[in-house]
Short mmCIF file of C-alpha atoms and ligand atoms in Angstrom, two decimals:
data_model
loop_
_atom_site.label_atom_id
_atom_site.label_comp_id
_atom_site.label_asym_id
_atom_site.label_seq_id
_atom_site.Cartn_x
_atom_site.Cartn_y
_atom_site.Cartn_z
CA UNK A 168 -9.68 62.38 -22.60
CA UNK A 169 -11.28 61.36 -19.04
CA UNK A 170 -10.14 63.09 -16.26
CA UNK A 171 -10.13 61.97 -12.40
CA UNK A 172 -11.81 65.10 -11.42
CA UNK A 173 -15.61 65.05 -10.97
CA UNK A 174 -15.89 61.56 -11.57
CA UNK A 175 -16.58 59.09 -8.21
CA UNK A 176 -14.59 56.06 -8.09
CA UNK A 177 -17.12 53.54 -9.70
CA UNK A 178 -18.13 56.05 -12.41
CA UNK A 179 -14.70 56.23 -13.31
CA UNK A 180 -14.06 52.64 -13.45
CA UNK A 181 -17.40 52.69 -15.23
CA UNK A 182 -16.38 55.19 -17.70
CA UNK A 183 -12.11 54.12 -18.18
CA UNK A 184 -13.78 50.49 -18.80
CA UNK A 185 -16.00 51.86 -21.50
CA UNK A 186 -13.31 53.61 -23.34
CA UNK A 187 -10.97 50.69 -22.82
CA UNK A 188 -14.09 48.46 -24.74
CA UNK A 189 -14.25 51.79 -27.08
CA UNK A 190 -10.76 51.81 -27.96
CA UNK A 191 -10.74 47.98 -28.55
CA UNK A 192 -13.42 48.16 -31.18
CA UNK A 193 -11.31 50.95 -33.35
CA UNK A 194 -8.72 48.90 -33.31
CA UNK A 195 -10.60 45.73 -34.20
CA UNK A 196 -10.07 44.76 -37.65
CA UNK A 197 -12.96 45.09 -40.12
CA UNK A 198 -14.52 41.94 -40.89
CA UNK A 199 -13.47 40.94 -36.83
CA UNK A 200 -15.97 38.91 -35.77
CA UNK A 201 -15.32 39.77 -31.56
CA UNK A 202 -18.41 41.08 -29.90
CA UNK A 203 -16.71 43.73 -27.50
CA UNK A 204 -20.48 44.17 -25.03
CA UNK A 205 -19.39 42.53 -21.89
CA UNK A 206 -21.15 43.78 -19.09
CA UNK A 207 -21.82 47.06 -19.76
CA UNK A 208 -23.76 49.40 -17.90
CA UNK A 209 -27.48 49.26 -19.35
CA UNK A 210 -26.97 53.13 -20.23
CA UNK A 211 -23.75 52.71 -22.21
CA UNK A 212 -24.88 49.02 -23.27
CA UNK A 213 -24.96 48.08 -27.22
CA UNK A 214 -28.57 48.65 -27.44
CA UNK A 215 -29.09 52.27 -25.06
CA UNK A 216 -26.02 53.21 -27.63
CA UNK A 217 -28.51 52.08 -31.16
CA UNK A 218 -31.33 53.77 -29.45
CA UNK A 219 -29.25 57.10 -28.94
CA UNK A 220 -27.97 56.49 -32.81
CA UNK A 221 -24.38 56.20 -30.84
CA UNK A 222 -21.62 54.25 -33.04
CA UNK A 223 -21.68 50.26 -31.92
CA UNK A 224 -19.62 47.42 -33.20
CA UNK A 225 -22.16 45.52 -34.02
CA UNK A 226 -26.32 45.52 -34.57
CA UNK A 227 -28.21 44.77 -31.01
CA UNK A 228 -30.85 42.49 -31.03
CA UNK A 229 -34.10 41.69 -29.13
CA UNK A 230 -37.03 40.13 -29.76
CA UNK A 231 -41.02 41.10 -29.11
CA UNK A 232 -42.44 37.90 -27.24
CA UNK A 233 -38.82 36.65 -26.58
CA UNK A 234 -40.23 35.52 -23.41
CA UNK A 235 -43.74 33.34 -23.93
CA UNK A 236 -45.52 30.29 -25.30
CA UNK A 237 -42.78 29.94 -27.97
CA UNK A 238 -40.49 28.32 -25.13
CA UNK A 239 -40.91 24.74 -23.71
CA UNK A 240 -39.84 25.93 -19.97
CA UNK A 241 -42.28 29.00 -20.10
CA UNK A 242 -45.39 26.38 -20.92
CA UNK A 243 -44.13 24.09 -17.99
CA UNK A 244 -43.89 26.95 -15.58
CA UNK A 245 -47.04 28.55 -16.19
CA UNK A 246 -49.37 25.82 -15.83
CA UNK A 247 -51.92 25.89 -13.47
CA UNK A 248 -51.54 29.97 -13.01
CA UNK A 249 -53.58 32.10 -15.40
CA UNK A 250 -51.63 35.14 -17.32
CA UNK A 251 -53.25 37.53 -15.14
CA UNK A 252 -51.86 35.80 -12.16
CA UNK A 253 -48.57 35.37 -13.41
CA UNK A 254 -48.22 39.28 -14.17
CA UNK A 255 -48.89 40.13 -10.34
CA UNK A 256 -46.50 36.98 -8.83
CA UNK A 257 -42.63 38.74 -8.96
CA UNK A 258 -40.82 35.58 -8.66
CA UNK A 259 -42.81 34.53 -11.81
CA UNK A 260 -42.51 38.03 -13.93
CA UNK A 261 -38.59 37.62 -12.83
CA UNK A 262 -38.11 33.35 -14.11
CA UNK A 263 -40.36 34.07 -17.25
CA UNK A 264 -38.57 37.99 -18.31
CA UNK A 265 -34.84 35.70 -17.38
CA UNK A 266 -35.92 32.73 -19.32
CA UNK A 267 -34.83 34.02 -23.03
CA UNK A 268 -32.00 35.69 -21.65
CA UNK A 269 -30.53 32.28 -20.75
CA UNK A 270 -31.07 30.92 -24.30
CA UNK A 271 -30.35 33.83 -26.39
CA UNK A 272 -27.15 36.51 -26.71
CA UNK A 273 -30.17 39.06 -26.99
CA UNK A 274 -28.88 42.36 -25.97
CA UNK A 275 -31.96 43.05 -24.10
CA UNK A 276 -34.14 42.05 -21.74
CA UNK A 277 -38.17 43.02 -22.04
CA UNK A 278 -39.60 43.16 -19.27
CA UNK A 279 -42.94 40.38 -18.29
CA UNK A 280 -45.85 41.36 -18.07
CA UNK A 281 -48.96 42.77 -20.46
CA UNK A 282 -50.49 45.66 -21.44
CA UNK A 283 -53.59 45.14 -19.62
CA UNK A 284 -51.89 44.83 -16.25
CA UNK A 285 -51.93 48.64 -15.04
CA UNK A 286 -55.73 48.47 -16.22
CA UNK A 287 -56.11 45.96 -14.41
CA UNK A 288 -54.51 47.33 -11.24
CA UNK A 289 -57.34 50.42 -11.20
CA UNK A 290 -59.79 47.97 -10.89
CA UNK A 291 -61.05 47.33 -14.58
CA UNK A 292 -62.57 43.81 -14.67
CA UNK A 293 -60.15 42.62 -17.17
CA UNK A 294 -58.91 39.64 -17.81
CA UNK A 295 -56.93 37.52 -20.45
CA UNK A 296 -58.37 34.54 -22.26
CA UNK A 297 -56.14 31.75 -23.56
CA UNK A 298 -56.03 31.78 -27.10
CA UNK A 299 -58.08 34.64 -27.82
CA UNK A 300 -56.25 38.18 -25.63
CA UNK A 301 -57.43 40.64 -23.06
CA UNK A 302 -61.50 40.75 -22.57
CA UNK A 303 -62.99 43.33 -20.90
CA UNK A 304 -66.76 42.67 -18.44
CA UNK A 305 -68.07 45.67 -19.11
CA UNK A 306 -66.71 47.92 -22.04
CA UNK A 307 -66.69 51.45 -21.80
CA UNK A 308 -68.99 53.53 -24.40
CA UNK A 309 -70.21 56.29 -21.98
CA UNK A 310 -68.81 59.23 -20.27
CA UNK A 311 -69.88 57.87 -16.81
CA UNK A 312 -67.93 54.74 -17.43
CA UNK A 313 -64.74 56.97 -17.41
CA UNK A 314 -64.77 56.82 -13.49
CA UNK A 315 -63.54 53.24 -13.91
CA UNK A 316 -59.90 54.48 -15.14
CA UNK A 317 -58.88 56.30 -11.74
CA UNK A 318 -55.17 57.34 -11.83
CA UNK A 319 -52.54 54.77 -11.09
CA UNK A 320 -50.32 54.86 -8.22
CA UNK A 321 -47.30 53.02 -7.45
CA UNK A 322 -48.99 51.16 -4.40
CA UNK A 323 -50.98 49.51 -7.06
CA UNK A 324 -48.23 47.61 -8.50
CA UNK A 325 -46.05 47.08 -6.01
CA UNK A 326 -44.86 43.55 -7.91
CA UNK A 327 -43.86 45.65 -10.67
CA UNK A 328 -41.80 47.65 -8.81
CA UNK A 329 -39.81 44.13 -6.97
CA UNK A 330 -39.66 42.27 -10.40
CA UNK A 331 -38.27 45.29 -12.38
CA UNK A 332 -35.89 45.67 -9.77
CA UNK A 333 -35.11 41.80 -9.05
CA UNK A 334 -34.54 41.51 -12.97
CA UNK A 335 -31.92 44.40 -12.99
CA UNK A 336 -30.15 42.88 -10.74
CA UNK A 337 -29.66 39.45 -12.56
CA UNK A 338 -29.34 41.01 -15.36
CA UNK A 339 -25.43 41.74 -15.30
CA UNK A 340 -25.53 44.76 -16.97
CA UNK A 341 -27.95 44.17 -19.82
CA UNK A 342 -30.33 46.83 -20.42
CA UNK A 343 -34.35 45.85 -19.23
CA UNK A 344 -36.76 47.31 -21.65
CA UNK A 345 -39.95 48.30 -19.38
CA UNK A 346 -43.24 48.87 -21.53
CA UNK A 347 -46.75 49.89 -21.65
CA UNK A 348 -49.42 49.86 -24.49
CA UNK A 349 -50.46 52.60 -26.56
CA UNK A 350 -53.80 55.09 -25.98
CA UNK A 351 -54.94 53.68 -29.15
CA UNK A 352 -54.68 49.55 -28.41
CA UNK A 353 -55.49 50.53 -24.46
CA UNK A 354 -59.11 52.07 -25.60
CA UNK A 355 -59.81 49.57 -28.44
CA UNK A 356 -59.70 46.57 -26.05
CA UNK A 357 -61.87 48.73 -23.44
CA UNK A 358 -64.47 49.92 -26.31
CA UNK A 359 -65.09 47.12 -28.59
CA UNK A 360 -65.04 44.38 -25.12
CA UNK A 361 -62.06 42.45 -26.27
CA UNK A 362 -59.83 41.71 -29.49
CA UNK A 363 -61.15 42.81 -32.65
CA UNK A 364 -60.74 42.69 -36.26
CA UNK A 365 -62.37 45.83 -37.89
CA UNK A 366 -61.74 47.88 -34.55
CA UNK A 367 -65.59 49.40 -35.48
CA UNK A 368 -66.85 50.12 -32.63
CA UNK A 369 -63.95 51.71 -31.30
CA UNK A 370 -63.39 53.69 -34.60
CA UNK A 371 -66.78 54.65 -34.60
CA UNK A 372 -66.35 56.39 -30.72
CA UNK A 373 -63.40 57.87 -32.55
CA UNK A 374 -65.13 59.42 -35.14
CA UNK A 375 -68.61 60.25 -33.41
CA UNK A 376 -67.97 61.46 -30.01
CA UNK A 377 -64.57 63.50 -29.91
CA UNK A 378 -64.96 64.96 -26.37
CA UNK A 379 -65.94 61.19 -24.61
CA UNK A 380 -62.46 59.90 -27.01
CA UNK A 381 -60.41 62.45 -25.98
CA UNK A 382 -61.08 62.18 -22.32
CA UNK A 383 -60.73 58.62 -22.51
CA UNK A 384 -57.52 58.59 -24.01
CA UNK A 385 -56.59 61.50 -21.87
CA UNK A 386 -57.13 58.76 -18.92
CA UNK A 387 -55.19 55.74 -20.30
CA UNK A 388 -52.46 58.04 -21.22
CA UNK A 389 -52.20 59.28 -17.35
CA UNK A 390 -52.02 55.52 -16.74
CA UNK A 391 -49.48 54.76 -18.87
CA UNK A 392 -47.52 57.34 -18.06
CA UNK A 393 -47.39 56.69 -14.48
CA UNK A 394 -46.77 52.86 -15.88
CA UNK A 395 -43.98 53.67 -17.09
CA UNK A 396 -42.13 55.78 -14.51
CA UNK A 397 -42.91 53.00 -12.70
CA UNK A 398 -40.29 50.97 -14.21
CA UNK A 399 -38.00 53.03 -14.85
CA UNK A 400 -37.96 54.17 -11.61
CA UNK A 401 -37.06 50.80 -10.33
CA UNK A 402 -34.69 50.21 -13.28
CA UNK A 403 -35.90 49.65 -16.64
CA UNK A 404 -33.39 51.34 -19.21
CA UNK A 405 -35.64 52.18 -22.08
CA UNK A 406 -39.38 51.90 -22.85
CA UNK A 407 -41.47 50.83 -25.43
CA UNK A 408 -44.91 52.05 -25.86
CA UNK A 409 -46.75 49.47 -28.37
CA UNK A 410 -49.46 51.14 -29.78
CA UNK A 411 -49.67 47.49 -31.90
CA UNK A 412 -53.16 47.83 -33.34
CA UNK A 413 -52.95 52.37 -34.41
CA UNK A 414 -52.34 51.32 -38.06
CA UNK A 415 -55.94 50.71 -38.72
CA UNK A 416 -56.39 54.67 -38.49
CA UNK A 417 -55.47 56.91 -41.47
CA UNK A 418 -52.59 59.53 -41.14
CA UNK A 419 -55.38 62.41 -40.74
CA UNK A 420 -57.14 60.85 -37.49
CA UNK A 421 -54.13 59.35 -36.21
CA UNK A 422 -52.43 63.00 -35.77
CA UNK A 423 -55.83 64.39 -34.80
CA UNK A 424 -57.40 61.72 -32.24
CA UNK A 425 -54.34 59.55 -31.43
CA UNK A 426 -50.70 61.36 -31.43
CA UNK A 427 -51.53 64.33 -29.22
CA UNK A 428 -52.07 61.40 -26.27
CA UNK A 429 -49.29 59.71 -27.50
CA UNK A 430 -47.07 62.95 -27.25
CA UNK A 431 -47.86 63.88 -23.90
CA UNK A 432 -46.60 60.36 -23.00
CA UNK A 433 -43.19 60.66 -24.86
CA UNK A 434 -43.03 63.86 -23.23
CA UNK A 435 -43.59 63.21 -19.82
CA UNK A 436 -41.10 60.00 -19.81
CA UNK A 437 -38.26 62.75 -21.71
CA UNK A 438 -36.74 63.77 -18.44
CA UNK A 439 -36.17 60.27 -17.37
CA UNK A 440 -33.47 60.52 -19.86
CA UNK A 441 -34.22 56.66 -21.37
CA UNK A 442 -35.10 55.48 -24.93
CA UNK A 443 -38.45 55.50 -25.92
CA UNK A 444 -39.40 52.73 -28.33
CA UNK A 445 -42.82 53.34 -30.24
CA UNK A 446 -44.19 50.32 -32.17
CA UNK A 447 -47.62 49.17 -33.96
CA UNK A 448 -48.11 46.93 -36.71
CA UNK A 449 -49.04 47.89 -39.92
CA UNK A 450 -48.25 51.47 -39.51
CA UNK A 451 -46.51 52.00 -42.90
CA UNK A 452 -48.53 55.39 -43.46
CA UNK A 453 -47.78 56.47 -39.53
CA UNK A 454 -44.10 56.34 -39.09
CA UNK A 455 -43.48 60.02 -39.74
CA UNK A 456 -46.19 60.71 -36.83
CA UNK A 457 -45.37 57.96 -34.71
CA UNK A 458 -41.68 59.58 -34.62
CA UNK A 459 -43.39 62.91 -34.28
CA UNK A 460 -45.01 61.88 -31.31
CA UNK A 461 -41.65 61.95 -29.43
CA UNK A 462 -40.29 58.18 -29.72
CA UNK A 463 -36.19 58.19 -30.09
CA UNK A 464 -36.83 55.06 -32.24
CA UNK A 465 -39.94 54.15 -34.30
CA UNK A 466 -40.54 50.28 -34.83
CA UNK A 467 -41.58 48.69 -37.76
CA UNK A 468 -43.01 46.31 -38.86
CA UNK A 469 -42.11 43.54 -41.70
CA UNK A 470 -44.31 45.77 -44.41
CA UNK A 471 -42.03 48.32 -44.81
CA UNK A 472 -38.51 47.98 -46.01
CA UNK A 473 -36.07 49.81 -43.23
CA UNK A 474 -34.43 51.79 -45.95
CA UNK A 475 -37.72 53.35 -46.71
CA UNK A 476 -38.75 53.67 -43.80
CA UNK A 477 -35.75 56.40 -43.25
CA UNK A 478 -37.28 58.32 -45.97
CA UNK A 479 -40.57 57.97 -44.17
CA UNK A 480 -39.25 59.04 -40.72
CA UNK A 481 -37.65 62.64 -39.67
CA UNK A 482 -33.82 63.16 -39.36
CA UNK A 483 -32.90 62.31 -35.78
CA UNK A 484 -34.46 58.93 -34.88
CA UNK A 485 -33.49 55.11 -35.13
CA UNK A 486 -35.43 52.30 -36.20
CA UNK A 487 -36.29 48.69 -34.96
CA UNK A 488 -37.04 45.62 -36.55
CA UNK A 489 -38.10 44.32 -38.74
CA UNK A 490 -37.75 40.49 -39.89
CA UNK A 491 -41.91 39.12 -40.73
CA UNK A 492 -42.24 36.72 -37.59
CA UNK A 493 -43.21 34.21 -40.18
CA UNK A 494 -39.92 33.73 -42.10
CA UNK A 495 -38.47 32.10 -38.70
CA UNK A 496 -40.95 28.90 -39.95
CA UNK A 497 -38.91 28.80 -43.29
CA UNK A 498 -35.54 26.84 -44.21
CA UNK A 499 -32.28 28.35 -42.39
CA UNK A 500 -30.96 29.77 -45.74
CA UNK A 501 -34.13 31.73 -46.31
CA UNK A 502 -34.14 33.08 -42.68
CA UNK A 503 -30.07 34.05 -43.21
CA UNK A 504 -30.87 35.44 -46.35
CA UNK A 505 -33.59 37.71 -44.93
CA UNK A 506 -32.07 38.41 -41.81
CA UNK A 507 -29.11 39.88 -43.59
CA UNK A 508 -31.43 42.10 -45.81
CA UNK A 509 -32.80 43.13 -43.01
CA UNK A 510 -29.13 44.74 -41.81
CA UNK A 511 -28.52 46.19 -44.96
CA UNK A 512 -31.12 48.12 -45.21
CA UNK A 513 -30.94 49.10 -41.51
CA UNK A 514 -27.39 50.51 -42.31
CA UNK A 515 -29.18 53.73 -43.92
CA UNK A 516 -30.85 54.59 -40.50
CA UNK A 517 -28.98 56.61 -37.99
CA UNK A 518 -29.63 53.90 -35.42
CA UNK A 519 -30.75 50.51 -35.74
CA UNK A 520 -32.18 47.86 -33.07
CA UNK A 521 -33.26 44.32 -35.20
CA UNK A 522 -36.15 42.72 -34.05
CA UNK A 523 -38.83 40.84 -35.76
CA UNK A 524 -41.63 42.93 -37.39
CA UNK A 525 -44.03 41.88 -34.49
CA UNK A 526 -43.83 39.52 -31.77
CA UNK A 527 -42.44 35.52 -32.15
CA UNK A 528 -44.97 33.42 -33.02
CA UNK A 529 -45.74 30.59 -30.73
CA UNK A 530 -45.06 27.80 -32.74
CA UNK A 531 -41.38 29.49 -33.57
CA UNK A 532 -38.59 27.09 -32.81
CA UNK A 533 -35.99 28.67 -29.82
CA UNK A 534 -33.48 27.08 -31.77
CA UNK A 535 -33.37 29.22 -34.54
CA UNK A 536 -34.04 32.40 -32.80
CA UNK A 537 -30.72 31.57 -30.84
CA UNK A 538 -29.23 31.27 -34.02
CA UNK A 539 -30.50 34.20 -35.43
CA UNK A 540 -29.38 36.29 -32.57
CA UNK A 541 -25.47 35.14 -33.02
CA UNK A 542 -26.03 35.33 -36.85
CA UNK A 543 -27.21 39.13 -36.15
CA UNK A 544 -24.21 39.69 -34.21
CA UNK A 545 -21.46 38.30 -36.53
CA UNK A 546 -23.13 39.43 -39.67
CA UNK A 547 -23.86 43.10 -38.22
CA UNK A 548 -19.54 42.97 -37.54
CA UNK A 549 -18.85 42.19 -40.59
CA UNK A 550 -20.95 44.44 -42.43
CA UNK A 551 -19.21 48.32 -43.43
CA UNK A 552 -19.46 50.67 -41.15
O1 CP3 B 776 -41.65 38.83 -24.28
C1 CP3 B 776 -42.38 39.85 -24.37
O2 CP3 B 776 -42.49 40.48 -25.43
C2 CP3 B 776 -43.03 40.38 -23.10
C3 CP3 B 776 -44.34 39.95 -22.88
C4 CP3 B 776 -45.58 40.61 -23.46
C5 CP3 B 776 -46.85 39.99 -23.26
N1 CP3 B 776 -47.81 40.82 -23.73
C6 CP3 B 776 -47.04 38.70 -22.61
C7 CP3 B 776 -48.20 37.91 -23.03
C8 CP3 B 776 -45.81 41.81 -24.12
C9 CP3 B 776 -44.82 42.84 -24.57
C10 CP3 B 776 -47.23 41.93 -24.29
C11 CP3 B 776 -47.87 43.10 -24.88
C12 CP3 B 776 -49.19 42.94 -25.49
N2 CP3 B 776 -50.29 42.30 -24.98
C13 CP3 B 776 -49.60 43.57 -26.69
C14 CP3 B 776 -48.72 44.44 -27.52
C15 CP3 B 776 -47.73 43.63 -28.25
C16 CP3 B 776 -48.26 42.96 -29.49
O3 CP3 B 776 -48.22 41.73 -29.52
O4 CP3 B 776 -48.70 43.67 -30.38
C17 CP3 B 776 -50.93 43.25 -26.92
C18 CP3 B 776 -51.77 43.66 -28.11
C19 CP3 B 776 -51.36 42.44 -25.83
C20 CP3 B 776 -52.71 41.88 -25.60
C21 CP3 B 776 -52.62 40.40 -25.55
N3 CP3 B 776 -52.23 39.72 -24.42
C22 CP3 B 776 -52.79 39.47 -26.60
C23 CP3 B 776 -53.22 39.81 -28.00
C24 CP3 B 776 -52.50 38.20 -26.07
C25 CP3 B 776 -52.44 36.88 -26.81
C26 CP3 B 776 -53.65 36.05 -26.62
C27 CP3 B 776 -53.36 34.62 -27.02
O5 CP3 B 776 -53.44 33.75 -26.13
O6 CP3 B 776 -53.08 34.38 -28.19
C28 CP3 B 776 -52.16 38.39 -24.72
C29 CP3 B 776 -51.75 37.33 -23.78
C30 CP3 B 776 -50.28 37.27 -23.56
N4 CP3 B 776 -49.49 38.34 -23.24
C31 CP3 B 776 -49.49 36.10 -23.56
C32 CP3 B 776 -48.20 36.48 -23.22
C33 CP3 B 776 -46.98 35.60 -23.02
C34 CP3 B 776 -50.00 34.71 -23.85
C35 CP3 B 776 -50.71 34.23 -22.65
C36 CP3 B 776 -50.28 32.85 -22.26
O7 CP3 B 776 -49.06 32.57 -22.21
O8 CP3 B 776 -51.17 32.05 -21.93
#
């Protein structure tokens, strides 16, 4: 029952409208296809609700790299301005995070932007080459090049604070997800120079000088944390933390040289009150960690079946994902076929957010990721409760 008292006019209207859209989905037949998500608040939107492992009438859906190469009006818009540029311009972060909203029924918004952006913002010499990721001038492998990650302050990303907030408010209610990248994917690009395959030299800091590891990932975490705050404090509704490249660590290092930085991250964003999202590919053996760490939903990638994935997980969390990229470059039927597995199994989590294993693949077609979205929707409905 909601009562008048305590409540200030537009929370109540806020809060009568949600159990109006409540009450409409108990009553909705099974097998009704109506998607009841119109204009929700992003803390009682469809998604905020899978995150919190809240009921919902039907699965939410996003997409890592929604926004990107994949679409024809991103390539036109970024020409001529290089990624790192286009990360610091607002009215650019704002057009490119908006662009897949306009195409796609996603039921969030992620928010533009990289994960080398705060680094770059204390003054690392980073920058990100076409076609090959973030390269770093002068890598760190020394305790004195520690001074180079000072703390971040707001000041230093001022744009992030006017684009997180310009989004929310074209956003009509959809929930933005803000994001950083994990201690793990932060030090490898800053250790081994740029991307890597074998992550050895960064491994090798790992395992050979404890003390110089520790503090370094002591420092990116402070960075990320502030990050983070960051955008939430000018609006973002939940957080992701993609630690995308962790999995090439066994279970024994990762909760000895990885989680405890990862923890004090989850930890620090817990009063904010918003999901926390924590992702990395090929983390099959880290998903009962990775939860540990303090995420409210563990990502996953395309290796791992969701309903195993439960098992692998603790009581208490939802999952994301976890479609491979790839099938969206096979026939329709195969990608419906899939896609549908892929909400089956996600029926035996508490919670469940579907997204793509990792990010969309540039070549993907928009077409069929608009598809898949409604198909996510309208299947998810359908499917028992
Ligand atoms: O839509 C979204 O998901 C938001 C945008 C986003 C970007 N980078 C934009 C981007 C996100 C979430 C990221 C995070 C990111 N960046 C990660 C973690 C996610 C993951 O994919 O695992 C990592 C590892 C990076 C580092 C990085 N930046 C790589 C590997 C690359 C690709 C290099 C290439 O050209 O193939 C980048 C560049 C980058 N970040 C692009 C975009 C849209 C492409 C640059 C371009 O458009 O020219």
């Amino acid at each position: 029952m909601l009562t008048c008292q305590a409540l200030g006019g537009v929370d109540l209207l806020r809060r009568v409208t949600t159990a109006f859209r409540h009450e409409r989905a108990q009553q909705a037949p099974r097998g009704c296809e109506m998607i009841i998500d119109v204009n929700p608040q992003p803390d009682e939107s469809i998604f905020v609700r899978a995150c919190r492992r809240q009921p919902v009438s039907h699965t939410p859906v996003w997409f890592m790299r929604q926004a990107g190469r994949s679409l024809p009006e991103y390539r036109a818009a970024r020409a001529g301005t290089s990624m790192l540029d286009a990360c610091r311009t607002p009215e650019l972060i704002t057009e490119f995070t908006l662009q897949p909203m306009r195409r796609y029924a996603v039921d969030a918004a992620i928010f533009f932007s990289d994960i080398v952006v705060p680094l770059r913002a204390v003054g690392v010499g980073v920058d990100i080459r076409p076609g090959v990721g973030p390269v770093v001038e002068q890598p760190i492998r020394a305790t004195g090049d520690l001074q180079r990650l000072r703390a971040l302050e707001p000041d230093d990303v001022p744009f992030v604070t006017e684009a997180v907030r310009s989004v929310v408010g074209e956003l009509d209610g959809k929930p933005l997800i803000g994001f950083a990248g994990g201690p793990f994917t932060l030090a490898s690009y800053l250790i081994d120079g740029g991307p890597s395959k074998s992550f050895d030299t960064t491994k090798s800091l790992m395992y050979g000088d404890p003390p110089l590891w520790n503090a370094l990932l002591a420092r990116l975490a402070d960075i990320t944390i502030s990050f983070l705050k960051i955008q939430v404090a000018a609006g973002a509704a939940a957080v992701q933390l993609f630690d995308s490249w962790a999995g090439v660590v066994s279970s024994d290092d990762y909760r000895r040289s990885v989680l405890p930085h990862s923890k004090r991250i989850f930890d620090e964003l817990a009063a904010t009150g918003v999901p926390r999202i924590h992702f990395g590919v090929g983390t099959g053996e880290l998903l009962g960690l990775m939860g540990e760490a303090g995420a409210d939903v563990v990502g996953v990638d395309w290796r791992v079946p969701l309903d195993e994935a439960v098992r692998r997980v603790e009581p208490g969390k939802a999952l994301q994902g976890n479609l491979d990229p790839a099938i969206l470059l096979a026939p329709w039927e195969v990608i419906e076929r899939r896609a549908i597995g892929v909400l089956e199994a996600g029926r035996t989590a508490e919670g469940h957010v579907f997204n793509l294993g990792h990010g969309v693949l540039p070549q993907t077609d928009p077409g069929v990721l608009a598809r898949l979205t409604d198909l996510v929707h309208s299947a998810s409905a359908r499917l028992p409760h």
